[in-house]
Short mmCIF file of C-alpha atoms in Angstrom, two decimals:
data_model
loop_
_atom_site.label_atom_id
_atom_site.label_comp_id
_atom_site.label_asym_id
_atom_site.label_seq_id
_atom_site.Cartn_x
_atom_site.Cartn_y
_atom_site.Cartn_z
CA UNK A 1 69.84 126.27 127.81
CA UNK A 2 70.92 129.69 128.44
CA UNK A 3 74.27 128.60 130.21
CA UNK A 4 75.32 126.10 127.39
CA UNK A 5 74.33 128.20 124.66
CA UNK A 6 71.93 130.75 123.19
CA UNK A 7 68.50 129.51 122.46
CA UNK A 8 67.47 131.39 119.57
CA UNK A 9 70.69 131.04 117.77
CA UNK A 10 70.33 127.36 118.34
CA UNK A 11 66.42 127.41 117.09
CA UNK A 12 68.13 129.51 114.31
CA UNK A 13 70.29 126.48 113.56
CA UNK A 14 67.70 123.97 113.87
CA UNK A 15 65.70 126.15 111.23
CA UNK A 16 68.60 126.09 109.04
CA UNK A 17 69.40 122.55 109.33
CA UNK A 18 65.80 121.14 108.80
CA UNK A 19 66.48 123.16 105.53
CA UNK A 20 69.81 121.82 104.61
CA UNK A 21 69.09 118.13 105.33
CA UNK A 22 65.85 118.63 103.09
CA UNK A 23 67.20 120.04 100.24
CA UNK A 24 70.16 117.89 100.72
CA UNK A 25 67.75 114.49 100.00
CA UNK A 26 68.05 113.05 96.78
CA UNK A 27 64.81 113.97 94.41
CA UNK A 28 63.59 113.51 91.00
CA UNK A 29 64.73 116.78 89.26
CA UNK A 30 68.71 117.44 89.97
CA UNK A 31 69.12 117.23 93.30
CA UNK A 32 70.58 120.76 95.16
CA UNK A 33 72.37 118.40 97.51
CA UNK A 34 75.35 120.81 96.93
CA UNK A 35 73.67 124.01 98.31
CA UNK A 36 71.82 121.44 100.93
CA UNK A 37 75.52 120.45 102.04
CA UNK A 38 76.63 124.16 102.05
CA UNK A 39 73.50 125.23 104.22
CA UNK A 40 73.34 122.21 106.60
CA UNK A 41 77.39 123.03 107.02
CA UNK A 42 76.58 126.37 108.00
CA UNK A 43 73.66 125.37 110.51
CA UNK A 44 76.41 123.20 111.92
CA UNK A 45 78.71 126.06 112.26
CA UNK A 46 76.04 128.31 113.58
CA UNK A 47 75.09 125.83 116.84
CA UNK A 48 79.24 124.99 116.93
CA UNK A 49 80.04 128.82 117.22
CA UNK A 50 76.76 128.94 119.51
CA UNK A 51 77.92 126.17 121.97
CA UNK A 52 81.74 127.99 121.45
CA UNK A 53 80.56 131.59 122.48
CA UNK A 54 78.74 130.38 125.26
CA UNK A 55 81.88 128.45 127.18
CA UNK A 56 84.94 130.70 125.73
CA UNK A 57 86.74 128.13 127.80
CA UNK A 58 85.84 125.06 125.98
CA UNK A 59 87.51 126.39 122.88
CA UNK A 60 90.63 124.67 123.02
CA UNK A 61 89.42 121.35 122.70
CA UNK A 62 88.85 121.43 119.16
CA UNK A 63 89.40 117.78 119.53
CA UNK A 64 85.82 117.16 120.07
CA UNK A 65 84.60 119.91 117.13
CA UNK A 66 86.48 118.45 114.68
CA UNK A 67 85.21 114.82 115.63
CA UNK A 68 81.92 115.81 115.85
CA UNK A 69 81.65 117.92 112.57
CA UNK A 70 83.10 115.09 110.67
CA UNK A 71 80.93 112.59 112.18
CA UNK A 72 77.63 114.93 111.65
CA UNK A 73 78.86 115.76 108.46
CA UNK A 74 78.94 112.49 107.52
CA UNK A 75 75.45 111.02 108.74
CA UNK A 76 74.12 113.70 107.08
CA UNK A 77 75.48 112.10 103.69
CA UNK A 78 75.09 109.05 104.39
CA UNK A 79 71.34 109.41 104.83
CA UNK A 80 71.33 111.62 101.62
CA UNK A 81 73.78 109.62 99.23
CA UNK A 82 71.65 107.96 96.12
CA UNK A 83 74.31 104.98 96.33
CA UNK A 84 73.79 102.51 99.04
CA UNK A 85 77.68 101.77 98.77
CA UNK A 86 78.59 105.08 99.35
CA UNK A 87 75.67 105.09 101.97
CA UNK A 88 77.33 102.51 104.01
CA UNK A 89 81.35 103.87 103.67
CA UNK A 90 79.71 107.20 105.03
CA UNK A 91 78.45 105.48 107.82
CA UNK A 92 81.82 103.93 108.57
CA UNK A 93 83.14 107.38 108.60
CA UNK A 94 80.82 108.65 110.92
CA UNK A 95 82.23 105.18 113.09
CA UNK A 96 85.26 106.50 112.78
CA UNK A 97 84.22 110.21 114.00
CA UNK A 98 82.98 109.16 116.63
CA UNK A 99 85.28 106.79 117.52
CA UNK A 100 87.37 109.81 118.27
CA UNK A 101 84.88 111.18 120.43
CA UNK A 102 85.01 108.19 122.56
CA UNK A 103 88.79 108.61 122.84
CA UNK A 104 88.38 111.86 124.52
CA UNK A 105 85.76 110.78 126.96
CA UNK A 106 88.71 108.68 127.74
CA UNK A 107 86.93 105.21 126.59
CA UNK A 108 89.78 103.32 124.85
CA UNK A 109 88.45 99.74 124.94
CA UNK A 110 85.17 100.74 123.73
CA UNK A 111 86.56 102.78 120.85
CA UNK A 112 88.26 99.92 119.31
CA UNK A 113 85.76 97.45 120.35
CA UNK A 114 83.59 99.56 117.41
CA UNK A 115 85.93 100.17 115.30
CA UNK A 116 86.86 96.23 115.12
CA UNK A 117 83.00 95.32 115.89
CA UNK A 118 81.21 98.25 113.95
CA UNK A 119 83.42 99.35 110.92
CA UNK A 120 84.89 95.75 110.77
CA UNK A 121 82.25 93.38 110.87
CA UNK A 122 78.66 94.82 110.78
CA UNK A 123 79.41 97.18 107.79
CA UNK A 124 81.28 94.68 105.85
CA UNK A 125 78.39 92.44 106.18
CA UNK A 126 76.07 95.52 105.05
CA UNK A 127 78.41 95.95 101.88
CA UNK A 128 78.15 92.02 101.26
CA UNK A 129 74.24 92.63 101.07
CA UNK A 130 73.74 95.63 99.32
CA UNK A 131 76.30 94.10 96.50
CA UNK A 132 74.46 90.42 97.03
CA UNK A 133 70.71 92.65 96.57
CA UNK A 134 71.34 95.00 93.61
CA UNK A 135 70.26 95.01 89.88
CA UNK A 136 73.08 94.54 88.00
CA UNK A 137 73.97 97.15 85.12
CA UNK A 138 71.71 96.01 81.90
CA UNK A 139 72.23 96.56 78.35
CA UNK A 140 70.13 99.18 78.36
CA UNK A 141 70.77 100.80 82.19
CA UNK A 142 74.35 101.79 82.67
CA UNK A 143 73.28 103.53 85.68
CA UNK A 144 71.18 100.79 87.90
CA UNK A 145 69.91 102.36 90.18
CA UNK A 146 66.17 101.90 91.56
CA UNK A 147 63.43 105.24 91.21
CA UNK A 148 63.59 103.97 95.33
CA UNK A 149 67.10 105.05 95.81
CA UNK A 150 66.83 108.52 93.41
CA UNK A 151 63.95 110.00 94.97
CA UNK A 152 63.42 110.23 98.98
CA UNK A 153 59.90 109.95 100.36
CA UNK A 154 58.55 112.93 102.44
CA UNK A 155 61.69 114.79 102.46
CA UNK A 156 60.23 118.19 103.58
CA UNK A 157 58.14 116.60 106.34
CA UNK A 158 60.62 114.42 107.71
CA UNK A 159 63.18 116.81 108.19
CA UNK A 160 61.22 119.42 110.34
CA UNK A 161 59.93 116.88 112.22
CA UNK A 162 63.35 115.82 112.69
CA UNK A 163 64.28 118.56 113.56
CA UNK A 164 61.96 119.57 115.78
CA UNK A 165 62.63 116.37 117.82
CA UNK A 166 66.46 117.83 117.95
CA UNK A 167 65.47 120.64 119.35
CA UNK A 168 63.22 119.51 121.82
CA UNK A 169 65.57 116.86 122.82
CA UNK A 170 68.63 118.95 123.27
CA UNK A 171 66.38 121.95 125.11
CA UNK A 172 65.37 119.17 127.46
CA UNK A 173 69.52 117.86 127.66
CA UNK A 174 70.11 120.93 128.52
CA UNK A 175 67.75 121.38 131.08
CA UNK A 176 68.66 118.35 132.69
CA UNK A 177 72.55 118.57 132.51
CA UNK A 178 72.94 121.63 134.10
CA UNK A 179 71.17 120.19 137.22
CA UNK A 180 73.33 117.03 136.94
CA UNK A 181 75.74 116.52 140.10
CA UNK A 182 78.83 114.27 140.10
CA UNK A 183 77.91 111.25 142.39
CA UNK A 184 81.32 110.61 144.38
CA UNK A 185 79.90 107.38 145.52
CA UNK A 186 79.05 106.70 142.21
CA UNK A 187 82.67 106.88 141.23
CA UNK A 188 85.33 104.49 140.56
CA UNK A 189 88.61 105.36 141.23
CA UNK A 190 90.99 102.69 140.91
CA UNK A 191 88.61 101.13 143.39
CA UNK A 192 89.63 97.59 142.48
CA UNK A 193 93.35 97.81 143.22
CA UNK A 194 92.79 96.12 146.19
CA UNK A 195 92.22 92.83 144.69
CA UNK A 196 95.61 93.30 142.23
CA UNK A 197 98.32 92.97 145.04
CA UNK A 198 100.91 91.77 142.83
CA UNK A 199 100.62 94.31 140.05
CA UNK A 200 100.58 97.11 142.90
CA UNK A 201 103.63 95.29 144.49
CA UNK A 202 105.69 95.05 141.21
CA UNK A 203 104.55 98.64 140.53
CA UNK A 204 106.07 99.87 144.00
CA UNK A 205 108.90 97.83 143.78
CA UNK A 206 109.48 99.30 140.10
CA UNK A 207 108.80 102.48 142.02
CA UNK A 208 111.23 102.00 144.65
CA UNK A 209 108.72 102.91 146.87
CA UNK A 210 109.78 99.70 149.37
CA UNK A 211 112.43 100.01 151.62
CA UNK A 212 113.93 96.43 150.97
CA UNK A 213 112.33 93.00 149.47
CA UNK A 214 110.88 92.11 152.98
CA UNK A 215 108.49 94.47 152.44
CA UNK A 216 104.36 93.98 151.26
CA UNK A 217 101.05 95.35 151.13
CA UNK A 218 99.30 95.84 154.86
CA UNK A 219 96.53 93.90 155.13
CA UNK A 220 93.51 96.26 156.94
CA UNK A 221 92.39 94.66 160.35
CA UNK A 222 88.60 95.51 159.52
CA UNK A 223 87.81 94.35 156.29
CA UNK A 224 90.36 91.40 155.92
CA UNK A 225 91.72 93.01 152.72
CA UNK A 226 94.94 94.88 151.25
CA UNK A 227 94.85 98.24 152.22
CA UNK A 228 94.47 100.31 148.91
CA UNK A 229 92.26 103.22 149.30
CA UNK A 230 92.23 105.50 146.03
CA UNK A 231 90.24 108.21 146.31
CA UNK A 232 89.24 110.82 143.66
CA UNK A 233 90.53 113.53 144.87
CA UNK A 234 93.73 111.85 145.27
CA UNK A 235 94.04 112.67 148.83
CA UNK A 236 94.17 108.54 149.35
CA UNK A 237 96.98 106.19 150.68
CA UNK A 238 97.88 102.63 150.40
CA UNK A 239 99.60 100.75 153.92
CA UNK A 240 102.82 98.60 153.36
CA UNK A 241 104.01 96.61 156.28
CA UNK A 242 107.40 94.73 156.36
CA UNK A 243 107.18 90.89 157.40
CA UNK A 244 110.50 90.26 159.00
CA UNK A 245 108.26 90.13 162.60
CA UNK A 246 108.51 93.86 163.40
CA UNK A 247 104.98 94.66 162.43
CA UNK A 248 106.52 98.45 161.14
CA UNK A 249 104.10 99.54 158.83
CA UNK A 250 104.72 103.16 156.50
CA UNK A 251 101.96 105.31 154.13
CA UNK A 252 102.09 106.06 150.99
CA UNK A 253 99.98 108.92 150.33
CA UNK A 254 98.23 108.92 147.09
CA UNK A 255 100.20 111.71 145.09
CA UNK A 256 103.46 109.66 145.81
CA UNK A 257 101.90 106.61 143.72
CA UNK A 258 103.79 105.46 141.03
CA UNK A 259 102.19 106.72 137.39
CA UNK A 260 101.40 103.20 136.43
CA UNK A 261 99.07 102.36 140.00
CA UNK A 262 95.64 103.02 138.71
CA UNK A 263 93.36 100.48 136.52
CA UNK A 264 93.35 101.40 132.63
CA UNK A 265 89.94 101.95 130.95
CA UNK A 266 90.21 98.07 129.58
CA UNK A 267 90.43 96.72 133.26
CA UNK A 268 87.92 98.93 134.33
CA UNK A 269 85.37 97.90 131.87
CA UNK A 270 86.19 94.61 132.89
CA UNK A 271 85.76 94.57 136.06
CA UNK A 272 82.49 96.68 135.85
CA UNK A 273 81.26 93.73 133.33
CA UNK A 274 82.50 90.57 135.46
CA UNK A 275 81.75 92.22 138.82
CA UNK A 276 78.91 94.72 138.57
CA UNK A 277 76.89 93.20 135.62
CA UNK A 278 77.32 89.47 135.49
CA UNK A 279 74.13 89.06 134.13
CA UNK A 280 74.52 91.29 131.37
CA UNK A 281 76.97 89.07 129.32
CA UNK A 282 74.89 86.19 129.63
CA UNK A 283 72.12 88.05 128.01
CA UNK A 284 74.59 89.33 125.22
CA UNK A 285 74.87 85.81 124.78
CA UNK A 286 71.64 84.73 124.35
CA UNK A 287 70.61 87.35 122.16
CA UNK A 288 73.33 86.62 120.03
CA UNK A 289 72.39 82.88 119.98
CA UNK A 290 68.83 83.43 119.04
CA UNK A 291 69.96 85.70 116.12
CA UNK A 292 72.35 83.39 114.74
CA UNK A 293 69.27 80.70 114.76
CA UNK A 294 67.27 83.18 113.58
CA UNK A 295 69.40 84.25 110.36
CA UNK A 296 69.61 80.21 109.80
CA UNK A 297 66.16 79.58 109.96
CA UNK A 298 65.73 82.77 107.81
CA UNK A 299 68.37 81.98 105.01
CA UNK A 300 67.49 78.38 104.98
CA UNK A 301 66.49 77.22 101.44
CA UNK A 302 64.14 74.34 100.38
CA UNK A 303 66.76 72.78 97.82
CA UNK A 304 64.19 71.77 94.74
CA UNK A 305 65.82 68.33 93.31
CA UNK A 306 64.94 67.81 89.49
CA UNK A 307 63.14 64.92 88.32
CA UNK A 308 66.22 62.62 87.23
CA UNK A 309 68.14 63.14 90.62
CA UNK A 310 65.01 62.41 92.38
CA UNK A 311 64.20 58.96 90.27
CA UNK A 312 67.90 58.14 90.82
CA UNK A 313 67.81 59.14 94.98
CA UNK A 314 64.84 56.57 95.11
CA UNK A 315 66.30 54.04 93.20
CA UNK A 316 69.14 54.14 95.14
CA UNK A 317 67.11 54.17 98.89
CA UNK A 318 64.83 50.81 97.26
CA UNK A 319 67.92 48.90 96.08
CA UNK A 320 69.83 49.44 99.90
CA UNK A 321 66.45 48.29 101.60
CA UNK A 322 66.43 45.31 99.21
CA UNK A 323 70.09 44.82 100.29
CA UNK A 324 69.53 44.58 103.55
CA UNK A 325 67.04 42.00 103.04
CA UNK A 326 69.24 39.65 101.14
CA UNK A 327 71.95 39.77 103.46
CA UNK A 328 73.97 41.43 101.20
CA UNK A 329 76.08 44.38 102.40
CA UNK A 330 73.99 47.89 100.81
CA UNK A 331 75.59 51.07 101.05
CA UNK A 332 73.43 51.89 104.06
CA UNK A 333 73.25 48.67 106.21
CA UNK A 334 75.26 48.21 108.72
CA UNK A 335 78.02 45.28 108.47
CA UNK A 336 76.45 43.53 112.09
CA UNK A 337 72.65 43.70 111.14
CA UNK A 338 73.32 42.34 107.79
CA UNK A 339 75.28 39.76 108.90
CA UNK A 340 72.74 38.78 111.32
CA UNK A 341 69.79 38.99 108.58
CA UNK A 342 71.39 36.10 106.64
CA UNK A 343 71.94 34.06 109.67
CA UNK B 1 96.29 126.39 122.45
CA UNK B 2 99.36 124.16 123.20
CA UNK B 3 98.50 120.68 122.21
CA UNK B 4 100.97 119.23 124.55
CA UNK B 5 98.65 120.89 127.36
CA UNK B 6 95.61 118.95 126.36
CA UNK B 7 97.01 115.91 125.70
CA UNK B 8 96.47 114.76 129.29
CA UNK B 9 92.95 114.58 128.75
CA UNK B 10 92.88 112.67 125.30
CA UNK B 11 94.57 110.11 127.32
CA UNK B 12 93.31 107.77 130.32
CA UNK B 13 95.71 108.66 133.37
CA UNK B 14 93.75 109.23 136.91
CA UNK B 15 90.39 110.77 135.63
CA UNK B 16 90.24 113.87 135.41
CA UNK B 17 86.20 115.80 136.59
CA UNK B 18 87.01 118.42 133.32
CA UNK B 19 85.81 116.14 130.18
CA UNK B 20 88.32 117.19 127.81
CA UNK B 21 87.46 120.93 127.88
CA UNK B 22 83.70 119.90 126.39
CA UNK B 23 80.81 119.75 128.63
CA UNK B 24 78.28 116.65 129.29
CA UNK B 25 75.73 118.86 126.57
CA UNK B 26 78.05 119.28 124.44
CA UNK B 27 78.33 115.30 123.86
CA UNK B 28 74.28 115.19 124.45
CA UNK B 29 74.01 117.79 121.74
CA UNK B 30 75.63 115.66 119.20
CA UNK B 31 73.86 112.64 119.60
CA UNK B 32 70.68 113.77 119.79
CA UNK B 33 71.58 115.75 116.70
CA UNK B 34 72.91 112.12 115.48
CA UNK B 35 69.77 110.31 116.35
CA UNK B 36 67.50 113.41 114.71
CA UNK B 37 69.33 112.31 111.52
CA UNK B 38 68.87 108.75 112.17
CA UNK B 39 65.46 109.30 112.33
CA UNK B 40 65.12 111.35 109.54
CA UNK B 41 66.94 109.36 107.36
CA UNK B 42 64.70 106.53 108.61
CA UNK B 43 61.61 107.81 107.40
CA UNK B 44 62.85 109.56 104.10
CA UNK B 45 64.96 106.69 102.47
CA UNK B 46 63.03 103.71 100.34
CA UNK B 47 65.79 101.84 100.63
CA UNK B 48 65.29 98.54 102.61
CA UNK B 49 69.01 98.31 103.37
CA UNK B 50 69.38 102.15 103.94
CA UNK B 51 66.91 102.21 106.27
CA UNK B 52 68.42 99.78 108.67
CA UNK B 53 71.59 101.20 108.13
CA UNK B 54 69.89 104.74 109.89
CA UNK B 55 68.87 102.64 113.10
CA UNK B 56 72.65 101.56 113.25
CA UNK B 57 73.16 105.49 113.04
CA UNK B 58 70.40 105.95 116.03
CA UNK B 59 72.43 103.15 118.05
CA UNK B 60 75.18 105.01 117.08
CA UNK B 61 74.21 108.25 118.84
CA UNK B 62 72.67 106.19 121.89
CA UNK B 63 76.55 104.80 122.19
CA UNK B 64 77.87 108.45 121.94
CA UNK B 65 75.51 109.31 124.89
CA UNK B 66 76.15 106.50 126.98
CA UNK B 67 80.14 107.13 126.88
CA UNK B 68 79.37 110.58 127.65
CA UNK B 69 77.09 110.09 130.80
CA UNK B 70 79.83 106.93 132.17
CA UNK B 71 82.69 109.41 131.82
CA UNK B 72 80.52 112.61 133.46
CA UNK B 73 80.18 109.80 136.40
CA UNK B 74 83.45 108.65 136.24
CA UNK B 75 82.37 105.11 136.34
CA UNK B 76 82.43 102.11 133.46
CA UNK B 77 79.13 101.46 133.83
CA UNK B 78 78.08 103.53 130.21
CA UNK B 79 80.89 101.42 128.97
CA UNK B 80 78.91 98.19 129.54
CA UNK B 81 75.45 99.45 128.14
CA UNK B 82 77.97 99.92 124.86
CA UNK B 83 78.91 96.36 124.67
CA UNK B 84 75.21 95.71 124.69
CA UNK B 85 74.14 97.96 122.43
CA UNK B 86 76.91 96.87 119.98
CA UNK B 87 75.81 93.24 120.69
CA UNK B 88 71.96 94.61 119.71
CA UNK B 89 73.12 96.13 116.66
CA UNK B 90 75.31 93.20 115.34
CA UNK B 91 71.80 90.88 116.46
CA UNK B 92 70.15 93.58 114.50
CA UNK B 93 72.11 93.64 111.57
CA UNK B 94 72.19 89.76 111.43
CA UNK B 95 68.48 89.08 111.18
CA UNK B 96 67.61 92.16 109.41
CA UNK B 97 70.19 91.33 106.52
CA UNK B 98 68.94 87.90 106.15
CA UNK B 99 65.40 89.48 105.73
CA UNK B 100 66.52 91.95 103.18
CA UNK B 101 67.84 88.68 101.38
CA UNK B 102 65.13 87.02 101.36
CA UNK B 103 62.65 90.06 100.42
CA UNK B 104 64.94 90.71 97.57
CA UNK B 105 64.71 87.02 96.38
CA UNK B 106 61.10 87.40 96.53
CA UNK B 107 60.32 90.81 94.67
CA UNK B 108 64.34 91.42 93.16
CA UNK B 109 63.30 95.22 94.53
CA UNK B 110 64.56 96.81 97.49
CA UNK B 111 61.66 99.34 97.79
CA UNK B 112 60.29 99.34 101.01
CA UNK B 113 57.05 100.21 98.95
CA UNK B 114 56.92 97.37 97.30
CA UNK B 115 55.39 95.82 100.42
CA UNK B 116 52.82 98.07 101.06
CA UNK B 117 50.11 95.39 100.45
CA UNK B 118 51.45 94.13 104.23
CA UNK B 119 49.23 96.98 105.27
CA UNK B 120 46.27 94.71 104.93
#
């Protein structure tokens, strides 16, 4: 804790915030949400200018401050909006936020996977049900809205013990990230080009980098495959060998790559899905499966048929039975097994 | 404070170890701060619909902390835990909707208290 940022300022702002968020709930009597938005703001500020002191050298990424005070900002009123509407366009914002945060932590496929996934499709299904499950304005009520939605439950209790769950939580991330080592053999640099060999050749081509078209990738004698080694320090190479029969083969150290050699996030992802977790899709897919029969099976409805339609469904069932028997072509025999009834 | 200097890192090129100038706490920091309000919204709110819409906000901050430990690794394997947890939360979000529904139809309230008698 004491590397990333100072403790008791960040208690201090833990304090503050439990304060904020709790005066910030709606409650019977007119709600101080404005002061709770004011003092939550400044707890923010407090553990932002906390985190800021501590690493002077972080400061110019105010990238990730921005992103993250917008998306905080917004949870906090979208857990303390009256309006479930409002609720759920809050929580789209926060999406958003955060989407920017994954755009720094260089994620690009996932960002607009929930953006598209998140803000798209979950939330507009969340709007479709809080419209589908609220009272209506009445004659009387211009303002429907439940005593459940004014007033929060608990609000004081909640928050501290929210609180103190942040504070714990982030004492312990701290803790824990400062020990945390980079894992080079964890690490994927680029690590699949090896099974791309066109892409790399139209990239050194593109490049120049081949002394005529007789030129390709050198196939390593060990492993049986194209000689690409990226490493993450970029002190790697890649082998081309020319195939008119000399067998001449030249190295192309890593910093002369062309800018367009190494696998973008989406190809990454990919191949860490298809190739490192096969499995995991197929689950995805099951549990997917299993919800869509579970949202039929919960939405289906027993259709109640009045008495008339019923007389007239039965009338109709007796008089293709009695069809059948005569020979005669019903609406629900078949033209062969009548045919063969009056034979 | 040039923004053309930082730009680099907003982008994807050849990883780079710095994460944008922010540290791995930093990230952890907000989403446990995210979850925290998850939760408290969670227990505060009476509203059925609300209420789920706070676990989206703890996935949410799960996401946040996945992306953060894949890129502090330099490996996509964060990345993939999203996908899942965005395929639990639209799961989620499918059944949980469809019960809301069907409450509703039952009591026309959305008051989680309005089912206390579940209690037994």
């Amino acid at each position: 804790m004491h590397s990333m940022m100072s403790p008791i300022l960040f208690y201090a702002a833990c304090a503050i915030g439990a304060l904020g968020v709790a005066l910030a709930m709606p409650r019977r009597a007119v709600s101080p949400y404005l002061i709770g938005a004011i003092v939550g703001a400044a707890a923010l500020g407090l553990a932002l200018i906390g985190l800021a002191v501590a690493k002077p050298d972080a400061l110019p990424n105010f990238h990730f401050y921005i992103f993250s005070a917008i998306a905080l900002g917004a949870a906090l009123r979208c857990i303390t909006h009256a309006r479930p509407i409002y609720s759920a366009l809050y929580f789209v914002l926060t999406i958003l936020a955060s989407t920017g945060l994954y755009l720094i932590l260089a994620a690009e496929f996932m960002a607009f996977a929930l953006i598209i996934v998140y803000a798209g499709a979950i939330l507009i299904t969340y709007l479709f049900v809080i419209m589908l499950a609220s009272e209506g304005p009445t004659e009387e009520v211009a303002e429907a809205m439940g005593e459940y939605d004014r007033v929060a439950r608990e609000p004081w209790t909640a928050s501290i013990a929210g609180f103190v769950l942040i504070a714990a939580l982030s004492t312990m991330f701290a803790a824990g990230s400062s020990n945390l080592k980079l894992n080079p053999e964890l690490a994927v640099a680029d690590r699949h080009l090896d099974v791309m060999p066109k892409r790399v050749l139209a990239e050194l081509r593109e490049a120049k980098l081949l002394p005529d078209d007789s030129w390709g990738l050198a196939i390593n004698g060990t492993n049986g495959r194209y000689d690409i080694n990226p490493r993450l320090d970029g002190q790697g190479s890649l082998t081309i060998a020319s195939n008119n029969g000399t067998g001449e083969r030249q190295l192309i150290a890593q910093k002369d790559w062309p800018k367009g050699l190494s696998l973008s996030n989406t190809e990454g992802v990919a191949f860490s899905l298809i190739d490192a977790h096969p499995g995991a899709i197929e689950i995805a897919g099951v549990i997917l499966l299993m919800s869509m029969l579970g949202a039929v099976i919960l939405s289906r409805k027993k259709v109640e048929m009045d008495e008339e339609a019923l007389r007239q469904a039965i009338a109709r069932e007796r008089s293709a039975e009695r069809g059948d028997e005569l020979g005669i072509e019903g609406p629900y025999a078949t033209p062969g097994v009548g045919q063969g009834g009056a034979a | 404070m040039n923004l053309l200097s930082i730009a680099p890192t907003l982008a994807q090129g050849p990883m780079p170890t710095e994460m944008g100038g922010a540290t791995l706490f930093h990230y952890l920091l907000v989403s446990a701060i995210m979850f925290g309000l998850g939760l408290i919204g969670f227990v505060t709110r009476r509203n059925l619909i609300i209420m789920f819409l706070c676990t989206e906000l703890m996935f949410q901050a799960a996401g946040i902390a996945l992306i953060a430990f894949s890129r502090f690794h330099l490996n996509h394997t964060g990345e993939t835990f999203v996908i899942f947890v965005l395929t639990v939360a639209a799961a989620e979000a499918a059944l949980a909707l469809a019960l809301v529904v069907l409450l509703f139809r039952r009591k026309e309230t959305l008051d989680a208290s309005s089912w206390q008698d579940l209690k037994g």
